């Protein structure tokens, strides 16, 4: 006979789920953690005060008590927070925290970041319309860094690069502490931090100081289409005319990177060599974005939308490139004004709104890789290469998957990893950025990212 | 058109339903379970409780597949099987006829007749009912006691730790799970449990659970007569096949529901598979009960084929299993006995950190038999192949690195392992 309490059990798990259980107070908030939190609070205050009051010209001490405190507090917070836990996967309470499960804190944060992007993109216009010079004061804060690096005062783009890099470094420390039992994550995080700090932030500044054209060696066509767009649309002419030998080298590098290096590296290592080791967008997603990776949509419907969108963007950038070149050779003979509208629209809708506002601003709502998954044309190319011409795969260990779902839950690209693992199949998917988190969180060690010895036998 | 009914939407029942659909496109298929509407992953219970995943994340298939596959899902309890009329009695939704029936009712937590085992604030950890209960029971719990060591016990402890509740383990054995693990592995597990801040009492039995006067537990008394105050008692002394439904029917049971190698019970058209099934073996009299995920999957698949009338026989293959004790991963391939067996040679390497270990077992004639691996990952295909192909231990050592499945850049120990185990040969 079945017992009565069981017969009477009618809890609606679909509607109600299993909310946060009551907790005993956490005994372990240490002094270090408190000091770090205090430093962050002071740093934020410093940024706002300096920004509003225009203390920016205070030089190094002003940046020290604002961004300096933020950096020190932010990175030591994760240090103190994770130091006392044993190394391993620590995802306790992730789904209970308002900020990580689309609660009101998450929405507030999303609105904040999105507003920042709007202020940033329409800076001049808003300024003219009488917006208080909040951003101006903050930009002045980073002047000392700008002078040291590029010999001139900071502008809004330098400021953006500065806070972007700061975010990657601070959250990079968090990433390394969180996954310190796993060398893949440590090395990968050091790699993205290096490429952001050294190649995407410092090098362009140094080039400027040397009177060379600005150039980001970590971005190339089609992610940064301007490097191969002719005329006023792109930067190609500027590099040719103003850059001399170095300009030629940069153009050559850009062409080599997409035509030779990309297929070759992707053949051997999969798209991860770029998306989770080099790229700045990926770098931000893998550091700042990590707390929100579980928000990606895993449904097959989302996968369909993904394929339509990402290949449309790729098609758009290819068509615009062809259009611009055709026009260039015909010296604006036909379609002159149309190609202008096309590239301007692309720049605004895809690069500004999609990659920036939605891509980063919506981290707390849609997860960390929305742009990489639905929009990035570079990811589209890398994806096709990975799917058809790469030795990379995620191997499933026999029949050992117990369908728990940790891998799918924490896949930032919304890949339903479990669907493959529980059927004993390997995972060969265009969108996989090779972050390795699925393999790290799997409690049964079922998954392994691997570069096989050939294209064959990837699927099982 | 035949109607196949499956009781239980666990891995065995669901695998059977899906397999049956693929070989019998026309049949009507119904799956009944009182626990949940959709199939979810039972091993994910702890991650659900600790907030690693939402309930929806624990479902291995998207909700729309059931309709697409025309598998009808009924959320109800079956209270009686009327085999003569080929009819089931459901608790809320009346009667349901069947042509073929699969019983896949899983397991139940063991209770060994301890005084006070049915008090409030005393519970096992097996299903969503237990999880629901636990949400209520952790409220006001300042100290918990878990009785019985094993895989579920340690998960239970980890769950309580995530609520900052101190946990005392009462374990009858000399060392954690040493009725399954050899001494070295068991010592390693016991050590990491203690290091994680659990109060592990070995060689300690539960004598009784004390009533606080209102019908709820307030303390336990150990075999040594010590009283430990507690507001929550977890019973995790293993599980047993859930035969509640068939106990009073004419379906034969032993410890589980007795079936042959095609999962047929003694009653025509009634099958049983998964945790609840006990396969009657022909020879040595020791029947086979398998209570893990992958066997449930394999059994469900074969049972479906048998239901469709195919001539199939279950092949359990080479045994393996994997688990995780807190942060310590564990895998086993082949049959590793907890005590040294005559005719077998054990080779053991342990990393100085005490968090990694490898045991290789071979016969006196040098044939590789089985292995345990702690804190590292091994490649299933390779290890299984060694055992199946009866490789020599020399071969295994020469190819040890082929078996590595750790994530990239992990520290490798092959040279030390080889040096240590060769010196033991
Ligand atoms: C906490 C926990 C962790 C685990 N971790 C692992 C692991 O890591 N690896 C591993 O291999 N195994 C693990 N297991 C074991 C594994 O989950 C089981 O072996 C497996 O789920 C058994 O599947 P099953 O389909 O036979 O039964 P179950 O999954 O138990 O499904 C039986 C279903 O039938 C329903 N039912 C029973 N009676 C009736 C009735 N009369 N009417 C209607 N419905 C009924 C039940 O409610 C239940 O939903 C774990 C088990 C637990 C409890
Ligand atoms: S499948 Fe795994 S490695 Fe690939 S993106 Fe998803 S989590 Fe990262
Ligand atoms: S995390 Fe591992 S066990 Fe869980 S579903 Fe994914 S592959 Fe399977």
mmCIF file of N, CA, C and O in Angstrom, chain A residues 21 26 41 47 76 87 119 128 263-264 292 299 307 374 383 402 407 434 441 446:
data_model
loop_
_atom_site.group_PDB
_atom_site.id
_atom_site.type_symbol
_atom_site.label_atom_id
_atom_site.label_comp_id
_atom_site.label_asym_id
_atom_site.label_seq_id
_atom_site.Cartn_x
_atom_site.Cartn_y
_atom_site.Cartn_z
ATOM 1 N N UNK A 21 15.552 27.761 0.220
ATOM 2 C CA UNK A 21 15.211 27.279 1.560
ATOM 3 C C UNK A 21 15.678 28.284 2.605
ATOM 4 O O UNK A 21 16.594 29.066 2.350
ATOM 5 N N UNK A 26 25.113 33.262 7.840
ATOM 6 C CA UNK A 26 26.423 32.858 7.360
ATOM 7 C C UNK A 26 27.489 33.348 8.337
ATOM 8 O O UNK A 26 27.634 34.548 8.551
ATOM 9 N N UNK A 41 32.597 50.574 -2.291
ATOM 10 C CA UNK A 41 31.616 51.626 -2.060
ATOM 11 C C UNK A 41 32.280 52.999 -2.147
ATOM 12 O O UNK A 41 31.772 53.909 -2.813
ATOM 13 N N UNK A 47 34.157 57.984 -7.810
ATOM 14 C CA UNK A 47 33.914 58.193 -9.237
ATOM 15 C C UNK A 47 32.800 59.218 -9.428
ATOM 16 O O UNK A 47 32.914 60.169 -10.211
ATOM 17 N N UNK A 76 40.087 42.425 -4.693
ATOM 18 C CA UNK A 76 40.342 41.730 -3.426
ATOM 19 C C UNK A 76 39.064 41.122 -2.861
ATOM 20 O O UNK A 76 39.123 40.159 -2.118
ATOM 21 N N UNK A 87 38.609 24.781 -3.156
ATOM 22 C CA UNK A 87 38.537 24.907 -4.617
ATOM 23 C C UNK A 87 37.543 23.890 -5.178
ATOM 24 O O UNK A 87 37.492 22.754 -4.716
ATOM 25 N N UNK A 119 24.122 57.315 -23.018
ATOM 26 C CA UNK A 119 24.861 58.561 -22.774
ATOM 27 C C UNK A 119 26.134 58.565 -23.605
ATOM 28 O O UNK A 119 26.507 59.563 -24.216
ATOM 29 N N UNK A 128 24.896 68.889 -25.896
ATOM 30 C CA UNK A 128 24.308 70.075 -26.527
ATOM 31 C C UNK A 128 22.916 70.354 -25.991
ATOM 32 O O UNK A 128 22.498 71.491 -25.875
ATOM 33 N N UNK A 263 41.255 30.417 -40.361
ATOM 34 C CA UNK A 263 40.949 29.035 -40.719
ATOM 35 C C UNK A 263 41.935 28.042 -40.122
ATOM 36 O O UNK A 263 41.535 26.963 -39.662
ATOM 37 N N UNK A 264 43.201 28.433 -40.075
ATOM 38 C CA UNK A 264 44.218 27.503 -39.596
ATOM 39 C C UNK A 264 44.060 27.235 -38.096
ATOM 40 O O UNK A 264 44.003 26.091 -37.651
ATOM 41 N N UNK A 292 26.284 35.725 -15.001
ATOM 42 C CA UNK A 292 24.973 35.659 -15.669
ATOM 43 C C UNK A 292 24.908 34.615 -16.772
ATOM 44 O O UNK A 292 23.968 34.599 -17.556
ATOM 45 N N UNK A 299 16.414 26.641 -25.334
ATOM 46 C CA UNK A 299 15.384 25.956 -26.110
ATOM 47 C C UNK A 299 15.807 25.798 -27.577
ATOM 48 O O UNK A 299 16.642 26.560 -28.073
ATOM 49 N N UNK A 307 20.404 30.899 -35.429
ATOM 50 C CA UNK A 307 20.972 30.629 -36.756
ATOM 51 C C UNK A 307 20.493 31.647 -37.782
ATOM 52 O O UNK A 307 21.253 32.109 -38.617
ATOM 53 N N UNK A 374 23.994 35.697 -31.140
ATOM 54 C CA UNK A 374 22.975 36.072 -32.121
ATOM 55 C C UNK A 374 23.467 37.072 -33.160
ATOM 56 O O UNK A 374 22.809 37.260 -34.174
ATOM 57 N N UNK A 383 32.203 29.833 -36.557
ATOM 58 C CA UNK A 383 31.275 28.747 -36.298
ATOM 59 C C UNK A 383 31.187 27.779 -37.467
ATOM 60 O O UNK A 383 31.222 26.564 -37.298
ATOM 61 N N UNK A 402 24.314 11.602 -16.290
ATOM 62 C CA UNK A 402 23.100 11.297 -15.537
ATOM 63 C C UNK A 402 22.094 12.430 -15.696
ATOM 64 O O UNK A 402 21.240 12.640 -14.832
ATOM 65 N N UNK A 407 25.588 21.202 -17.103
ATOM 66 C CA UNK A 407 26.314 21.661 -18.298
ATOM 67 C C UNK A 407 25.456 22.607 -19.121
ATOM 68 O O UNK A 407 25.885 23.701 -19.480
ATOM 69 N N UNK A 434 33.967 27.249 -26.626
ATOM 70 C CA UNK A 434 35.036 26.530 -25.945
ATOM 71 C C UNK A 434 35.441 27.123 -24.618
ATOM 72 O O UNK A 434 36.597 27.071 -24.227
ATOM 73 N N UNK A 441 31.795 22.185 -14.721
ATOM 74 C CA UNK A 441 30.678 22.033 -13.778
ATOM 75 C C UNK A 441 30.105 20.622 -13.766
ATOM 76 O O UNK A 441 29.362 20.282 -12.854
ATOM 77 N N UNK A 446 31.971 14.125 -17.215
ATOM 78 C CA UNK A 446 31.561 13.476 -18.461
ATOM 79 C C UNK A 446 32.146 14.163 -19.703
ATOM 80 O O UNK A 446 32.290 13.546 -20.748
#
